[in-house]
Amino acid sequence: MDRMEFDKRFIAARRAAIALDFAHLNDVQREAVMATSGPLLLLAGAGSGKTTVLINRIANLLKYGNGSDSGYVPGDATEDDLFFLEEYISEGTRILKSGAQKVSPDGPQGRVRSLCAVDPVEPWRIIAITFTNKAAGEMKERLERMLGRGADDIWAMTFHSACARMLRRDIDRLGYDRSFTIYDTSDTASLMKRILKDLNIDEKNLPHKTILGYISRAKDAMIDAGEFHSSADKTGDMRRKLIGRAYLEYESRMKSSNALDFDDLILLTVRLLWDNPDIMQYYQNRFKHVLVDEYQDTNNLQYLLASALAGGYKNICVVGDDDQSIYKFRGATIENILSFEERFKNTRVIRLEQNYRSTGYILDAANDVIRNNKGRKGKKLWTEKNPGEKPALHVVSDERSEAQFVADTIIASHADGSNWNEHAVLYRMNAQSNQLETAFKRNGIPYRIFGGTGFYDRAEIKDMLAYLCIIHNPHDDVRLLRVINNPPRGIGDTSVGRLAELAAVMNCSLFDAIRHSQNSENLKSAAGRMHLFADMIDGLRELTGTAPLDVLYDALLSRTGYIRMLEEKGTDENISRIENVRELKTNIISFMNENGGSLFDFLNETALYTDLDRDDSGTDRVFMMTMHSAKGLEFDAVFIVGAEEGVFPGVRAIGEPGDMEEERRLCYVAMTRAMRRLYFISALRRMLFGKTSPAQPSRFLGEISGENIDIHEQYEHFGDYDPDFEYSGGYRGYRGAARNPAFSSPQYPAFRTQNSTFRTAHTTPSEQSSTFHTTHSTPSRQNSTLRTTHSALHRQGDTGTGFKKGDTIKHTAFGRGVITDLTPGGGDILLEIAFDDTGTKRMLLNSAARYMTKI
């Protein structure tokens, strides 16, 4: 054959032979693995196997180099070599069709690999950057399993680790010693606190976290302290000038300590490369291939670093999903992935759209939502899996019904054979976990707050409960010590220590010792401030006999100045803490509505919840987390709670197009965590932060087409909230939605009245009545369990009467057990039950009775 035909056949055979080595991948994944030269943008949809693609792409580079992407044919290649490859392809294809997973490329004496390799890449010439140590560790582990010891030399690491390694080699060029230390967030916080004290800057007005946030953003923009301070001086803004002074001092002290913070690691590496052409050339020559994972989460400095390292060979591959860019608040810029093609010429774009996680209906619903964003590259997830169950929207009366619905559904699922940890509850803000935790504790459901802290474990909630405890009992020294100088009242540790000494001498409580503090020589300077604290507590104690609990709580917040302290600090963290403090009022009002009890009774109920926390059920627990924390995870069943305007999307995003698009991406992330079952819960009214308001369904629900969601609705009229609705395609909300500006678009028309009774597929036992009837069937796996649950409740009644110590019972989810203890308190009874199969559990009787029968 002539040379032209030979070269064409040889190139095709080489590519086909390499493709056999990656036959376990789908067509698009294999295309991405075999695209080895030039800039490559992999738009990897949720659950599309992006890590698998990265690992196999690196393997391809090490084994075959540019073989799958090259038009080069060795001059010594023979027709015998070509026939050998074509025979190998034919035989390998036959083997794969027979059901084998893989074909060995080594052949006799590795002949296939030697014929197919074109400039195979040495491991140390590949850098694969990701964001977390966990992701980097997983990448290295999988590479080692696939490639053996040769994978050790690959730079598979985080941005910070890679930069630290480069700086250890050459940071002396920037005036630092190579033995620099790295300050973590706690180190930088301690340093900034000392700086504020030395500069006489009041942290109440300018918190250290606020200043560190400004410094981080300045470094990302490559603005040093001198430039920032000069710019601040010109503005005349006193607050910004103070930040500039603190930044100057921070930079000076860091340099004198030969220390770097996390931002410095990347910033100084970029400067090192830019200011030293020889070092830039060294790394550009060293790294033939640069790979970056989660590219949608990169900031400006990370883009500059990646582009600098790839400036030599132009072989940069970034993997990301513009539809999952949800970390703007951390400094990530979606622009990096959206503008990749303009920044890197001749970019190839490959979309990984086949999803291996979720069922068809879940993906179709997620596609419905995300297509409404304008700032996106565009892709559509699909799967070869069965369509599965449609996502379900459940409309409930309020946040308590929401929590009970989630608890009921999870218990039914567990009774049907699912593990607890196959379920995840996702919420937009931490305060939403409050009612859910209460429902889970009452019903004995083990749970874990992932990436966060349980409601009653949060410092601000412990502070509020400590105040309430000493209002009830001022002689509680432990609680008094927690709040006597919180917020700061000028009663420092030294004064508290002297007060404790006085109390020991007088053999009395700390509170009583305060009354005598003016007579102590050591306490005269602090006595006045201590008396003001004691007088405040006495004034609040007087309210306990006349004011309702919620009024007492309002007075507590006002008189202590706790909210004002958090407001003055003004960080996102403190905004969340304010929300939690106000959310405790929701618990107080709910307790009043149920029990009408005293402060003593409320504290007793809270103590019961704390006692329930002693349950230790190992690792099999329901997951609860914010939607941001859920990214990268997957669960059999996902509950998205609070699907209402002002909650999700959040009120601050409404009216801000860019923020609304990020909220919609967050919804897409939350939806695509679900593998088989996805539930939205929307309340007709919701109490948040102690205030009840009518609620409108989230606009994201209205973006899901009618064929991709099942709607289960129930009616409970509230004020002027009009529950009449017309269902026409997707979920368009209630007629009252037309009065909400957020629903004024044609997508949310006013609704004609069809009837005044909502239809429901599932309600909690307390909400059932003869006026409700079914329009949609409940999931099949719940039917038998719910019938059992509801009949058990009917037999026992919702008060739990008739149970006593020593009774043998059968629980819907936990099976057979014996009641070993009953402890009254807080208007309920704490049960301790020894189950045959799951060990001892604690739960509250009023809730547990619905699932229990005597045997």
mmCIF file of N, CA, C and O in Angstrom, residues 295-322:
data_model
loop_
_atom_site.group_PDB
_atom_site.id
_atom_site.type_symbol
_atom_site.label_atom_id
_atom_site.label_comp_id
_atom_site.label_asym_id
_atom_site.label_seq_id
_atom_site.Cartn_x
_atom_site.Cartn_y
_atom_site.Cartn_z
ATOM 1 N N TYR A 295 -13.135 23.374 38.637
ATOM 2 C CA TYR A 295 -12.655 24.663 38.143
ATOM 3 C C TYR A 295 -13.671 25.784 38.382
ATOM 4 O O TYR A 295 -13.293 26.958 38.457
ATOM 5 N N GLN A 296 -14.948 25.445 38.497
ATOM 6 C CA GLN A 296 -15.958 26.482 38.729
ATOM 7 C C GLN A 296 -15.797 27.139 40.101
ATOM 8 O O GLN A 296 -16.372 28.195 40.347
ATOM 9 N N ASP A 297 -15.016 26.529 40.988
ATOM 10 C CA ASP A 297 -14.827 27.063 42.339
ATOM 11 C C ASP A 297 -13.539 27.874 42.483
ATOM 12 O O ASP A 297 -13.198 28.297 43.589
ATOM 13 N N THR A 298 -12.801 28.087 41.385
ATOM 14 C CA THR A 298 -11.537 28.812 41.488
ATOM 15 C C THR A 298 -11.769 30.316 41.615
ATOM 16 O O THR A 298 -12.767 30.856 41.142
ATOM 17 N N ASN A 299 -10.809 30.988 42.260
ATOM 18 C CA ASN A 299 -10.838 32.443 42.339
ATOM 19 C C ASN A 299 -9.809 33.027 41.355
ATOM 20 O O ASN A 299 -9.219 32.303 40.553
ATOM 21 N N ASN A 300 -9.603 34.316 41.434
ATOM 22 C CA ASN A 300 -8.712 34.984 40.480
ATOM 23 C C ASN A 300 -7.277 34.471 40.588
ATOM 24 O O ASN A 300 -6.624 34.167 39.575
ATOM 25 N N LEU A 301 -6.748 34.360 41.813
ATOM 26 C CA LEU A 301 -5.365 33.913 41.993
ATOM 27 C C LEU A 301 -5.166 32.490 41.478
ATOM 28 O O LEU A 301 -4.129 32.165 40.880
ATOM 29 N N GLN A 302 -6.137 31.630 41.718
ATOM 30 C CA GLN A 302 -6.011 30.236 41.277
ATOM 31 C C GLN A 302 -6.022 30.146 39.755
ATOM 32 O O GLN A 302 -5.310 29.327 39.167
ATOM 33 N N TYR A 303 -6.818 31.000 39.116
ATOM 34 C CA TYR A 303 -6.775 31.065 37.652
ATOM 35 C C TYR A 303 -5.400 31.522 37.173
ATOM 36 O O TYR A 303 -4.820 30.939 36.239
ATOM 37 N N LEU A 304 -4.859 32.565 37.798
ATOM 38 C CA LEU A 304 -3.553 33.086 37.383
ATOM 39 C C LEU A 304 -2.464 32.028 37.546
ATOM 40 O O LEU A 304 -1.578 31.891 36.694
ATOM 41 N N LEU A 305 -2.525 31.265 38.624
ATOM 42 C CA LEU A 305 -1.530 30.224 38.852
ATOM 43 C C LEU A 305 -1.626 29.132 37.792
ATOM 44 O O LEU A 305 -0.617 28.730 37.195
ATOM 45 N N ALA A 306 -2.849 28.635 37.557
ATOM 46 C CA ALA A 306 -3.021 27.556 36.581
ATOM 47 C C ALA A 306 -2.589 27.990 35.192
ATOM 48 O O ALA A 306 -1.915 27.242 34.471
ATOM 49 N N SER A 307 -2.959 29.202 34.802
ATOM 50 C CA SER A 307 -2.602 29.669 33.466
ATOM 51 C C SER A 307 -1.091 29.883 33.335
ATOM 52 O O SER A 307 -0.510 29.640 32.270
ATOM 53 N N ALA A 308 -0.434 30.306 34.422
ATOM 54 C CA ALA A 308 1.027 30.481 34.386
ATOM 55 C C ALA A 308 1.726 29.139 34.202
ATOM 56 O O ALA A 308 2.645 29.007 33.373
ATOM 57 N N LEU A 309 1.300 28.122 34.962
ATOM 58 C CA LEU A 309 1.947 26.816 34.872
ATOM 59 C C LEU A 309 1.740 26.175 33.504
ATOM 60 O O LEU A 309 2.596 25.437 33.017
ATOM 61 N N ALA A 310 0.594 26.460 32.879
ATOM 62 C CA ALA A 310 0.290 25.837 31.587
ATOM 63 C C ALA A 310 0.800 26.656 30.410
ATOM 64 O O ALA A 310 0.557 26.293 29.249
ATOM 65 N N GLY A 311 1.509 27.744 30.701
ATOM 66 C CA GLY A 311 1.933 28.649 29.634
ATOM 67 C C GLY A 311 2.961 28.079 28.687
ATOM 68 O O GLY A 311 3.169 28.628 27.603
ATOM 69 N N GLY A 312 3.619 26.978 29.062
ATOM 70 C CA GLY A 312 4.658 26.415 28.203
ATOM 71 C C GLY A 312 4.082 25.548 27.104
ATOM 72 O O GLY A 312 4.148 25.886 25.919
ATOM 73 N N TYR A 313 3.480 24.425 27.474
ATOM 74 C CA TYR A 313 2.976 23.468 26.492
ATOM 75 C C TYR A 313 1.519 23.718 26.109
ATOM 76 O O TYR A 313 1.019 23.100 25.167
ATOM 77 N N LYS A 314 0.824 24.586 26.836
ATOM 78 C CA LYS A 314 -0.585 24.917 26.571
ATOM 79 C C LYS A 314 -1.508 23.717 26.777
ATOM 80 O O LYS A 314 -2.644 23.718 26.301
ATOM 81 N N ASN A 315 -1.009 22.708 27.486
ATOM 82 C CA ASN A 315 -1.847 21.528 27.739
ATOM 83 C C ASN A 315 -2.529 21.682 29.099
ATOM 84 O O ASN A 315 -2.045 21.193 30.120
ATOM 85 N N ILE A 316 -3.641 22.393 29.127
ATOM 86 C CA ILE A 316 -4.378 22.583 30.368
ATOM 87 C C ILE A 316 -5.759 21.965 30.205
ATOM 88 O O ILE A 316 -6.467 22.225 29.230
ATOM 89 N N CYS A 317 -6.102 21.118 31.142
ATOM 90 C CA CYS A 317 -7.414 20.472 31.167
ATOM 91 C C CYS A 317 -8.107 20.863 32.461
ATOM 92 O O CYS A 317 -7.581 20.605 33.549
ATOM 93 N N VAL A 318 -9.249 21.505 32.359
ATOM 94 C CA VAL A 318 -10.004 21.864 33.558
ATOM 95 C C VAL A 318 -11.328 21.115 33.544
ATOM 96 O O VAL A 318 -11.954 20.943 32.492
ATOM 97 N N VAL A 319 -11.714 20.659 34.711
ATOM 98 C CA VAL A 319 -12.949 19.902 34.873
ATOM 99 C C VAL A 319 -13.839 20.673 35.827
ATOM 100 O O VAL A 319 -13.410 21.059 36.921
ATOM 101 N N GLY A 320 -15.043 20.920 35.423
ATOM 102 C CA GLY A 320 -15.940 21.663 36.298
ATOM 103 C C GLY A 320 -17.349 21.674 35.754
ATOM 104 O O GLY A 320 -17.629 21.163 34.671
ATOM 105 N N ASP A 321 -18.230 22.278 36.541
ATOM 106 C CA ASP A 321 -19.637 22.376 36.167
ATOM 107 C C ASP A 321 -20.124 23.764 36.529
ATOM 108 O O ASP A 321 -20.282 24.089 37.708
ATOM 109 N N ASP A 322 -20.328 24.591 35.511
ATOM 110 C CA ASP A 322 -20.807 25.947 35.776
ATOM 111 C C ASP A 322 -22.138 25.937 36.507
ATOM 112 O O ASP A 322 -22.467 26.877 37.242
#
